[in-house]
XYZ file of C-alpha atoms in Angstrom:
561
model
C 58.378 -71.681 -6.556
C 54.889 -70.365 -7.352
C 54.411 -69.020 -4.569
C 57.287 -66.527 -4.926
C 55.755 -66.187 -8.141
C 52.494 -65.440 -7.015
C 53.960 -63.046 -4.270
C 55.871 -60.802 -7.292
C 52.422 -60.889 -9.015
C 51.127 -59.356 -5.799
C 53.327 -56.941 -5.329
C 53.699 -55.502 -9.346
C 49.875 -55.111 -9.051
C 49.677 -53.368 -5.365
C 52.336 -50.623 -7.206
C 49.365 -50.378 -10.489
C 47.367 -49.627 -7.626
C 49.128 -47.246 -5.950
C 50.324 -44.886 -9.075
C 46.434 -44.819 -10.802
C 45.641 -43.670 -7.232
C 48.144 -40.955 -7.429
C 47.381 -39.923 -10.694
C 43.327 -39.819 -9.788
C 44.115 -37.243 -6.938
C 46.921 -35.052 -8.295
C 43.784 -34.778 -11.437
C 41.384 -33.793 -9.158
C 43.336 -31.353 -7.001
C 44.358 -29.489 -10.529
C 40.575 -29.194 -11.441
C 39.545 -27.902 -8.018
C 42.300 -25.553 -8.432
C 40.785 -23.979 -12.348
C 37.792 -24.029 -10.579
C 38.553 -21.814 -8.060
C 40.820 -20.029 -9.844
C 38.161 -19.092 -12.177
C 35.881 -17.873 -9.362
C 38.162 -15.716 -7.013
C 38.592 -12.106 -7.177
C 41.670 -10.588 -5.096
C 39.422 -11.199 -2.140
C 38.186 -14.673 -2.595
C 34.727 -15.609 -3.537
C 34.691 -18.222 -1.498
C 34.173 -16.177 1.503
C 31.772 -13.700 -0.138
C 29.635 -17.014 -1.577
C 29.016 -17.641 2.090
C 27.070 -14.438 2.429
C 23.539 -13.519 1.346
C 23.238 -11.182 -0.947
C 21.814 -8.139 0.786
C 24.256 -8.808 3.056
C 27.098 -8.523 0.274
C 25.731 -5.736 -1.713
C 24.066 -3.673 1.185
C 22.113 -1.449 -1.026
C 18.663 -1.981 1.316
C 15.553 -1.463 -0.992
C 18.111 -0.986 -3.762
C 19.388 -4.736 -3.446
C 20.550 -6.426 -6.873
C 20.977 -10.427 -6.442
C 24.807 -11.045 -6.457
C 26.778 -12.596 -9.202
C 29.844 -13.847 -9.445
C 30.988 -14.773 -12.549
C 32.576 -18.201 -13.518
C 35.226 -19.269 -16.190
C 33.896 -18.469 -19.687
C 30.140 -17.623 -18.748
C 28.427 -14.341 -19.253
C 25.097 -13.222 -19.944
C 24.117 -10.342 -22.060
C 21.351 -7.702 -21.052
C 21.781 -6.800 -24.674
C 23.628 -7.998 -27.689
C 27.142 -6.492 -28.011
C 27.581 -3.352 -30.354
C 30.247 -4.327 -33.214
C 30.828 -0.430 -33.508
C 31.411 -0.329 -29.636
C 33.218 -3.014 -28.401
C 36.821 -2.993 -28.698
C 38.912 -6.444 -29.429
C 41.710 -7.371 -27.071
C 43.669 -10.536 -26.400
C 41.786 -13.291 -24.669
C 38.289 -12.753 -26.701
C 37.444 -15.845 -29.095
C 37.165 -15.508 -32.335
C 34.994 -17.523 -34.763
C 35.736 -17.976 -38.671
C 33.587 -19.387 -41.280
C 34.929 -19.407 -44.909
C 32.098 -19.686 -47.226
C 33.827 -21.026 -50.639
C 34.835 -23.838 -51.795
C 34.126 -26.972 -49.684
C 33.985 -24.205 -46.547
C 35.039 -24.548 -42.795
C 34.457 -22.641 -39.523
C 37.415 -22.545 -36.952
C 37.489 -20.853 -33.852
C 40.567 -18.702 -32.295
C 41.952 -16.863 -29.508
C 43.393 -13.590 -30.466
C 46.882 -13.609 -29.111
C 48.270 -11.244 -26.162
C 50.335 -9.167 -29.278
C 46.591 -8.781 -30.953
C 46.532 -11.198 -33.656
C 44.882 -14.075 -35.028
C 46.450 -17.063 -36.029
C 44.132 -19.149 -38.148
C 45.425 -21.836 -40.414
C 45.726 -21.585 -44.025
C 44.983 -17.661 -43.679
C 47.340 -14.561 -43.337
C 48.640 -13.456 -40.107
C 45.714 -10.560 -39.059
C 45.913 -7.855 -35.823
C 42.442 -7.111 -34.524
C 43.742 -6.202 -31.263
C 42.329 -2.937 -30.685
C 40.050 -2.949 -33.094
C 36.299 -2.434 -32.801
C 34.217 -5.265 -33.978
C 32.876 -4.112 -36.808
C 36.467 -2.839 -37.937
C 37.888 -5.988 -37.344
C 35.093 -7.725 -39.610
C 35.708 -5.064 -42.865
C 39.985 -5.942 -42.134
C 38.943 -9.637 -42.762
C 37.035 -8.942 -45.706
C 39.396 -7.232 -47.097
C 43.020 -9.063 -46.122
C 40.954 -12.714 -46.309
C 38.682 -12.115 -48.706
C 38.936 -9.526 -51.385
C 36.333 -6.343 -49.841
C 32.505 -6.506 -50.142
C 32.285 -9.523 -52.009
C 33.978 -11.779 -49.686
C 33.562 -14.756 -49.023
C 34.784 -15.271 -44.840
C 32.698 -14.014 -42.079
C 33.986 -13.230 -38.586
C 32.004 -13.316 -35.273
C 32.951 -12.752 -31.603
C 32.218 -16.712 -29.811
C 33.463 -15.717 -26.076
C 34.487 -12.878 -24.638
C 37.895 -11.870 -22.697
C 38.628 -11.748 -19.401
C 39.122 -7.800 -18.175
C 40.713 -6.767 -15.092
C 39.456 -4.141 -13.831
C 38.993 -2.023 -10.382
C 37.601 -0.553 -7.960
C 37.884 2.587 -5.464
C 35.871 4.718 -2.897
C 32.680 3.936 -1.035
C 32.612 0.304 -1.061
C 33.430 -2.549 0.965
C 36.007 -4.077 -0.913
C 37.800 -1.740 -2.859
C 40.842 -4.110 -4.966
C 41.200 -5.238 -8.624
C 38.495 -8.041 -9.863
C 37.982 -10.277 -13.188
C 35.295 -9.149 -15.343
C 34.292 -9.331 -18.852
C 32.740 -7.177 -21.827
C 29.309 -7.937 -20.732
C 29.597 -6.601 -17.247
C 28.231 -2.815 -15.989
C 29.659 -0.959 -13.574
C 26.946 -2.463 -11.030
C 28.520 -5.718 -11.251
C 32.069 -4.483 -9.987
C 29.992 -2.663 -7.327
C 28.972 -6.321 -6.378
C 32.064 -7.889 -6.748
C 33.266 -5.498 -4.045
C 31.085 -6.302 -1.777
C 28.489 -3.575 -2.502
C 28.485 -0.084 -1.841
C 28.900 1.193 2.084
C 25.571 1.635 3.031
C 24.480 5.301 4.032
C 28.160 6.757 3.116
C 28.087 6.025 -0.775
C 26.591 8.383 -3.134
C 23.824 6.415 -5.303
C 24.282 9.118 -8.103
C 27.955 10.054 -7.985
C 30.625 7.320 -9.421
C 33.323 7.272 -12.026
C 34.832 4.680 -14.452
C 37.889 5.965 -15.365
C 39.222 4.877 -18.453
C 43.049 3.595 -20.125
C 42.918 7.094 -22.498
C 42.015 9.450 -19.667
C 38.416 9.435 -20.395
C 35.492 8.905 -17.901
C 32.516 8.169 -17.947
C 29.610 9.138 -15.731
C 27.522 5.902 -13.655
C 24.389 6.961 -11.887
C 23.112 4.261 -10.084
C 19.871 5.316 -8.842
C 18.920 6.697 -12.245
C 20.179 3.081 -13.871
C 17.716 1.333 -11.113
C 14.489 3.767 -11.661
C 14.489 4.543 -15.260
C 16.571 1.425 -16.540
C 18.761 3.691 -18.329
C 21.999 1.411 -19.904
C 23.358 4.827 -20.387
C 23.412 5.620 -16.245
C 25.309 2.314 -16.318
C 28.107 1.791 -18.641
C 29.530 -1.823 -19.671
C 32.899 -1.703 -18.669
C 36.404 -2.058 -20.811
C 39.698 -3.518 -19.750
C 41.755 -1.560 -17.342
C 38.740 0.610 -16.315
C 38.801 1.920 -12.922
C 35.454 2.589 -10.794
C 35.470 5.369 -8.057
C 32.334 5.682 -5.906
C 32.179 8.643 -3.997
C 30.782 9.707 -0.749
C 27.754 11.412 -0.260
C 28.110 15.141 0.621
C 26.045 16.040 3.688
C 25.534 19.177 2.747
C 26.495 18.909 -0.984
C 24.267 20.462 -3.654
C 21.333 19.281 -4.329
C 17.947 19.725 -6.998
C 14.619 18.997 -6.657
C 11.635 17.433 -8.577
C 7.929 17.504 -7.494
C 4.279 17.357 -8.898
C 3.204 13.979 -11.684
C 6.843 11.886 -11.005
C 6.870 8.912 -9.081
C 8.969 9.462 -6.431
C 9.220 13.338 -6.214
C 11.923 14.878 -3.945
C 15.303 16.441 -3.115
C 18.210 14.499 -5.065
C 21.867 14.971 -5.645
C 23.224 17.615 -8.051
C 25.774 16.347 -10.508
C 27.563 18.604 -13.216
C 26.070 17.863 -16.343
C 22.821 17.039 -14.981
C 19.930 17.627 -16.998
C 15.722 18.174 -16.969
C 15.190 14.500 -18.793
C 18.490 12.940 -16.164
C 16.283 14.178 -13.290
C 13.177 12.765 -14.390
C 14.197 9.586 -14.960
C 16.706 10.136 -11.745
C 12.739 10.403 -9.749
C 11.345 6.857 -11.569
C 9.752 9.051 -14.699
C 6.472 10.957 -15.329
C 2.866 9.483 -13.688
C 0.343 8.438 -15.552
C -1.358 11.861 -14.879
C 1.721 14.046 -15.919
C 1.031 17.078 -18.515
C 4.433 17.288 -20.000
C 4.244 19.996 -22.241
C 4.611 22.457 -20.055
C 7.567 20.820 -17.399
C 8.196 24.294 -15.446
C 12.085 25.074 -14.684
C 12.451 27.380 -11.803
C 15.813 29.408 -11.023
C 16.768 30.556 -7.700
C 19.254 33.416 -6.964
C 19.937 35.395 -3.451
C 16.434 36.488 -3.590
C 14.381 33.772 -4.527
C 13.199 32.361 -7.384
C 14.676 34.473 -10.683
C 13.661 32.919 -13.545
C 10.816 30.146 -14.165
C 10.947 28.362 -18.258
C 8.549 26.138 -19.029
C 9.455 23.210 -21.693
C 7.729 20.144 -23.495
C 9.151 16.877 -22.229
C 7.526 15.205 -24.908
C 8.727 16.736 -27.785
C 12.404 16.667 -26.086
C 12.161 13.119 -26.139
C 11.197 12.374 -29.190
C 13.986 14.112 -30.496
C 16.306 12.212 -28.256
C 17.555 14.773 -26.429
C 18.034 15.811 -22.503
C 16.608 19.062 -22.154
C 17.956 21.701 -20.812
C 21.235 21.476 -18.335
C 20.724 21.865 -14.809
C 22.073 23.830 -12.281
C 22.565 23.439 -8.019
C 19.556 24.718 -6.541
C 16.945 23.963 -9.459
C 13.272 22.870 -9.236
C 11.211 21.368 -11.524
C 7.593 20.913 -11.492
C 5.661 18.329 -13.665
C 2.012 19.819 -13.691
C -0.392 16.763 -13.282
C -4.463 16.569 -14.671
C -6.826 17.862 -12.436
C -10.051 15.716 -13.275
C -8.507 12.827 -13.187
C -10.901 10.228 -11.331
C -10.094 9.766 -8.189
C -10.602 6.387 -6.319
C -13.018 6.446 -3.054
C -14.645 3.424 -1.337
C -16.562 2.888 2.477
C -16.295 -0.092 4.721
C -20.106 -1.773 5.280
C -19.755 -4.214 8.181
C -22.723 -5.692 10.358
C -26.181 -6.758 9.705
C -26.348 -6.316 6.326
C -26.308 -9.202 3.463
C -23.185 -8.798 1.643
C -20.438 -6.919 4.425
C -17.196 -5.827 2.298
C -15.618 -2.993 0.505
C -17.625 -0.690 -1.675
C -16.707 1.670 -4.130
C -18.617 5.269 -4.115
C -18.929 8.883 -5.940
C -17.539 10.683 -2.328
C -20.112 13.188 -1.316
C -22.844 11.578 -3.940
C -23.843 8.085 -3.086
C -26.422 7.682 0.115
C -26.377 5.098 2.637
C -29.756 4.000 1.530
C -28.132 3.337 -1.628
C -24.771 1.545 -0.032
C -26.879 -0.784 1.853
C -28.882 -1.863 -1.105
C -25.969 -2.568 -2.685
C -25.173 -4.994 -0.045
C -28.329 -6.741 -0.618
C -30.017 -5.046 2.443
C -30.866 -5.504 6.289
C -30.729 -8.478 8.037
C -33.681 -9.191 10.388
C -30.924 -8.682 13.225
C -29.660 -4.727 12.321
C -30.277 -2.833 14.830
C -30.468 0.412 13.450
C -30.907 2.991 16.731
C -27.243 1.880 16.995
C -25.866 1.872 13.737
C -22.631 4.240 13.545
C -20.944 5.877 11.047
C -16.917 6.965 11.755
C -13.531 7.246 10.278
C -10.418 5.756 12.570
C -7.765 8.852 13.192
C -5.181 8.890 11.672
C -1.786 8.134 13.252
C -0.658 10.951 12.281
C -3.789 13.353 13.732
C -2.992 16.057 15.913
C -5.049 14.493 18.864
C -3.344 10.732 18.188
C -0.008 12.793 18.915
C -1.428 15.036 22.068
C -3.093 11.646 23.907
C 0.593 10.040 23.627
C 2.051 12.886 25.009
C -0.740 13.293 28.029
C -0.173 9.703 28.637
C 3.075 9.956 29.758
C 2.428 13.191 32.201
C 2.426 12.088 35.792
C 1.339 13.393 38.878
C 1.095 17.753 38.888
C 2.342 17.742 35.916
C -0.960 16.242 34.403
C -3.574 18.791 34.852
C -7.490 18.793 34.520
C -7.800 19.523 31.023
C -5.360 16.930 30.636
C -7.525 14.291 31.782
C -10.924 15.674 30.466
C -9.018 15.294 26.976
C -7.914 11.856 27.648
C -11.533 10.905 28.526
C -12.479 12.254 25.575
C -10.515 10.189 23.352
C -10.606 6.785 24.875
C -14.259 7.268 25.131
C -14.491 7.932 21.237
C -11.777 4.660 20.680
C -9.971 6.884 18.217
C -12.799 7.645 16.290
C -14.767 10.473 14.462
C -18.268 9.946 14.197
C -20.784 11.128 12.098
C -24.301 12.282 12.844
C -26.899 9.450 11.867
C -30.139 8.341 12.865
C -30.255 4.967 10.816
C -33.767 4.282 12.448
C -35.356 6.943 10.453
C -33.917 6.105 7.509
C -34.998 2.968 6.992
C -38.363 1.693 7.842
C -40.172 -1.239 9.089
C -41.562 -2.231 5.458
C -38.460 -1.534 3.548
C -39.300 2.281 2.519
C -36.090 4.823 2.826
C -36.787 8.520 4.166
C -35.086 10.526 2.158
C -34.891 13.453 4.450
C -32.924 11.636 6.878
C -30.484 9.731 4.460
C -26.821 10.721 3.961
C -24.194 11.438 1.600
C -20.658 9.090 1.950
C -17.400 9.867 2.116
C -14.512 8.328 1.273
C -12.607 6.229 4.151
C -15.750 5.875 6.183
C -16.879 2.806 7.905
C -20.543 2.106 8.337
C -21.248 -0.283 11.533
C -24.925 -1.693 11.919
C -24.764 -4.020 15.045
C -26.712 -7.189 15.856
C -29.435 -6.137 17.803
C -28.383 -6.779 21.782
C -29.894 -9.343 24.716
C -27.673 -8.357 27.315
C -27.098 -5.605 30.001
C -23.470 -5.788 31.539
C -22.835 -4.796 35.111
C -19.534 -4.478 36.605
C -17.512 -3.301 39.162
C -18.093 -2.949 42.710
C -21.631 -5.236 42.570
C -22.216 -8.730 44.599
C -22.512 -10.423 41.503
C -21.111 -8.515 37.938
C -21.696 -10.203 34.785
C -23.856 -10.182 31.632
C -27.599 -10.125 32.781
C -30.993 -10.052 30.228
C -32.326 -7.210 29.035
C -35.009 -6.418 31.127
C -37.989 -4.398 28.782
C -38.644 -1.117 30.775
C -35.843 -1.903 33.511
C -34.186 0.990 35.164
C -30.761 1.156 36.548
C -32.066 -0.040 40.032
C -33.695 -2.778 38.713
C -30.126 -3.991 37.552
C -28.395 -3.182 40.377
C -30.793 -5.322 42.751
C -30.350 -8.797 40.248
C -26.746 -8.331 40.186
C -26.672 -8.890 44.393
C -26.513 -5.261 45.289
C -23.660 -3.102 45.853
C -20.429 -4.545 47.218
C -18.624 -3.158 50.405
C -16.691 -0.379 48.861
C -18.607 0.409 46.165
C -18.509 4.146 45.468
C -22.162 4.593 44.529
C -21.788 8.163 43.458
C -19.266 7.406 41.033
C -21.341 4.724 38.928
C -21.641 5.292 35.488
C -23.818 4.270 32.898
C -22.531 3.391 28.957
C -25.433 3.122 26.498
C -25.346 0.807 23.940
C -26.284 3.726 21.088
C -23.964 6.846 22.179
C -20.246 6.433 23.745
C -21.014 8.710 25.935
C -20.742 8.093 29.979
C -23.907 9.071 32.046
C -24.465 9.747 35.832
C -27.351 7.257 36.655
C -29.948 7.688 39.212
C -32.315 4.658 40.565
C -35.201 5.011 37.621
C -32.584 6.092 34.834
C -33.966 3.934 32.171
C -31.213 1.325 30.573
C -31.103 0.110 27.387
C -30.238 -3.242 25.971
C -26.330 -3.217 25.435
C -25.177 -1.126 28.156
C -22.595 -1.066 30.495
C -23.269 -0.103 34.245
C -19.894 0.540 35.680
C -19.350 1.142 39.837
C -15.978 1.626 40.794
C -14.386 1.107 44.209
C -13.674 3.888 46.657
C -10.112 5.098 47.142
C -8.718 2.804 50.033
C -7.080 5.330 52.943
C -6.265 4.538 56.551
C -8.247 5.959 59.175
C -5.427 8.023 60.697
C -5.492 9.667 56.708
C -9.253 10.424 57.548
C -8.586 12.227 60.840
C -5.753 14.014 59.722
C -7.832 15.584 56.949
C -10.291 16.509 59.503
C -8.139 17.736 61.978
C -6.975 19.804 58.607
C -10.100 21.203 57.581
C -11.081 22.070 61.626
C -7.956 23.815 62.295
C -8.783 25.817 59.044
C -12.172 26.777 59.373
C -10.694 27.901 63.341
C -8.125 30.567 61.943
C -10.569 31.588 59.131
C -12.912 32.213 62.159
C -10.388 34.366 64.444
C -9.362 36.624 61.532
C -12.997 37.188 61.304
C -13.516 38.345 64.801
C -10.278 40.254 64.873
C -11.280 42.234 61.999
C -14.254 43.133 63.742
């Protein structure tokens, strides 16, 4: 008997069990679903979570971090505009009633566009600006001025919206009041990179109206005006750019002068702020305006920027085809410094008045000489450019093979390997500086800016390579000659093509033809290449050549005579 009892027991208890479990998942599975729910667009955010957001937005330097936003959070850039922002159903509003023992309630204004709030009339503030809405309470509620219940906007609505055109994933998406137009751009998965105009999109409003959204201005200048909040049942269209569309240009004190797209109703201040705004060296009273016609240029205005802004206007409108020129200061100061490196004290970076400060005065700077400097080869040079004309012609050399590589060809390659890239200037540091610390001033010289200044360590070492029994580094020997150097590094190796040597000095680039007593300084670089390796039935075939040559040369001779 109790242990059918205690079976029932068991039984009622597994079913408790069973139904709380139930009840637990079917909970859960109706939150996951708000959740998401509250985070999809027509596309699904789940799958454009998984993506980074450059990858999402594809706007390269012009990358914004994505956002998608959640169930009832926003966040404002700027406080909303009660005359601006127009009331619809979904936005909460909040009540406080000041008399009496007072209360605050908060409502949702209803999909007909009114607001239910107990004890109170019946009110519509669908449609209704902010501010309008908040004098209609005063006066229905409260009695006019003096009233005595305020009204404030707690959350904002919902909005769908949508968008069009040069993006990734043109559809319909949930926004609210607080959102621009580049936050629907990122919803859609960001514009389609070099097809979408950054200057030529379109929200489209209920009424008819548009308004204009100019991206690249909104990202340079900051302007909230380039990019409009949006407003229920907007529509975005982002066109493509025009390859050959029309186009205006901006140069002189902007910060990023050049060519940009034209668009109707463009004007002077628009395109300034369109090129990131004026430099800190701009002279904007006198912006100059130039017209072109068939001709050329037809008619040049100048205006004041300045005084157009102040007065919060635009300027004048613009036109396909203009240019504008922002005059900059000439005397402002410009920036030069040198690169000291070497045997001196204090090696770094130093600022200098280009064409004024000496190297006397550069080194003192940098605390002076080391007892190591060795001055005879102290060099002064600027690196080429990439961009120099002889950078460009080596490259193009250096690919030539065979006849098409002539002479010159090589004697300019030479040239420029032998220089490492470098222009140097004409020094003689040893006369400049003395043994007791004097400076001649005869011999010193005026920097530049960009220079570098090199004063090697003074050298121990004569390198000999090549074709030799035994090439390596070898001591300086005081008063040695190139023999001398030849003999301690074994001799010449079989194949060594003796005529060919060349000697490097340690003070000048330059390559010499060395003879037993040429004198060799410490640092150098004796160099004897190998002869070209040819078969002996080459060698008789060349002689055979010249022979037969010299032969017919000779019987046209006696012929003529």
């Amino acid at each position: 008997m109790c242990e059918k009892r205690l079976n029932m027991v068991v039984r009622r208890w597994i079913k408790a069990f069973s139904l709380l479990v139930f009840l637990l998942l079917t909970v859960q599975a109706g939150l996951f679903a708000q959740t998401s729910s509250g985070r999809s667009s027509l596309f699904g955010a789940e799958e454009m979570a998984q993506q980074k957001p450059s990858e999402v937005l594809g706007l390269g330097e012009l990358d914004i971090p994505l956002r998608v936003p959640e169930e009832a959070v926003f966040a404002l850039d700027e406080p909303i505009d009660p005359e601006v922002y127009v009331l619809g159903p979904g936005d909460v509003i909040g009540v406080n009633l000041r008399s009496g023992s007072g209360w605050f309630f908060q409502s949702m204004i209803s999909p007909d566009g009114t607001l239910l709030v107990p004890r109170l009339p019946l009110i519509r503030l669908g449609g209704l600006t902010l501010a309008a809405a908040k004098d209609t309470a005063r006066v229905l509620w409260g009695g006019g001025e003096g009233s005595q219940v305020d009204i404030t906007l707690v959350q904002l609505r919902p909005m769908r919206v949508s968008v069009g055109g040069a993006v990734n994933l043109p559809g319909e998406y949930i926004v609210t009041g607080a959102d621009r137009a580049t936050t629907l751009m990122q919803l859609a998965g960001g514009l389609i990179v070099k097809e979408a105009s950054l200057r030529r999109a379109w929200l489209t409003r209920q009424d008819g109206s548009t308004r204009h959204v100019d991206l690249l201005r909104y990202l340079r200048s900051g302007s909230k005006d380039a990019n409009p909040r949006m407003v229920s049942g907007d529509h975005l269209i982002v066109e493509t750019k025009e390859q050959h569309g029309p186009t205006i240009q901006v140069g002189g004190g902007v910060r990023v002068a050049g060519t940009y797209e034209y668009v109707q109703g463009d004007h002077l201040a628009d395109l300034i702020e369109v090129a990131g705004g004026t430099s800190s060296f701009a002279v904007t009273d006198s912006v100059e305006l130039v017209r072109f016609d068939q001709d050329g240029p037809a008619e040049t205005t100048f205006y004041n920027l300045s005084e157009i802004r102040e007065a919060g206007q635009r300027g004048p409108e613009l036109f396909p085809g203009d240019l504008v020129n922002v005059p900059e200061v000439m005397s402002r100061p410009r920036s030069a410094s040198i690169t000291l490196r070497g045997e001196v004290k204090r090696p770094g970076v130093y600022p200098i008045i280009a064409g004024e400060t000496r190297l006397s005065d550069l080194v003192a700077r940098a605390g002076g000489l080391t007892d190591y400097a060795y001055l005879p080869a102290g060099r002064i040079f600027r690196e080429m450019s990439t961009s120099d004309f002889r950078v460009t012609e080596a490259a193009r050399i250096d690919t030539l093979v065979g006849a098409d590589r002539d002479a010159m060809d090589v004697e300019f390659l030479k040239y420029y390997w032998r220089t490492q890239s470098r222009d140097y200037f004409p020094v003689e540091m040893e006369r400049i500086f003395g043994d007791n610390g004097s400076v001649n001033s005869d011999a010193d010289v005026a920097l530049f800016d960009s220079l570098i200044v090199d004063i090697p360590r003074k050298p121990e070492m004569v390198l000999v390579s090549g074709q030799v029994e035994k090439p390596g580094y070898y001591p300086f020997i005081e008063g040695g000659d190139y023999g001398d150097y030849i003999s301690v590094a074994g001799g010449y190796a079989k194949g060594a093509h003796k005529s060919r040597a060349r000697l490097v000095g340690y003070e000048s680039p330059l390559w010499q033809h060395p003879s037993g007593g040429t004198p060799v300084e410490a640092g150098s670089m004796i160099f004897v290449p190998a002869k070209p390796v040819g078969t002996d039935w080459e060698l008789f075939r060349d002689v055979v050549g010249i022979i037969l040559q010299f032969a017919t040369l000779y019987v046209l001779v006696v012929r003529t005579l």
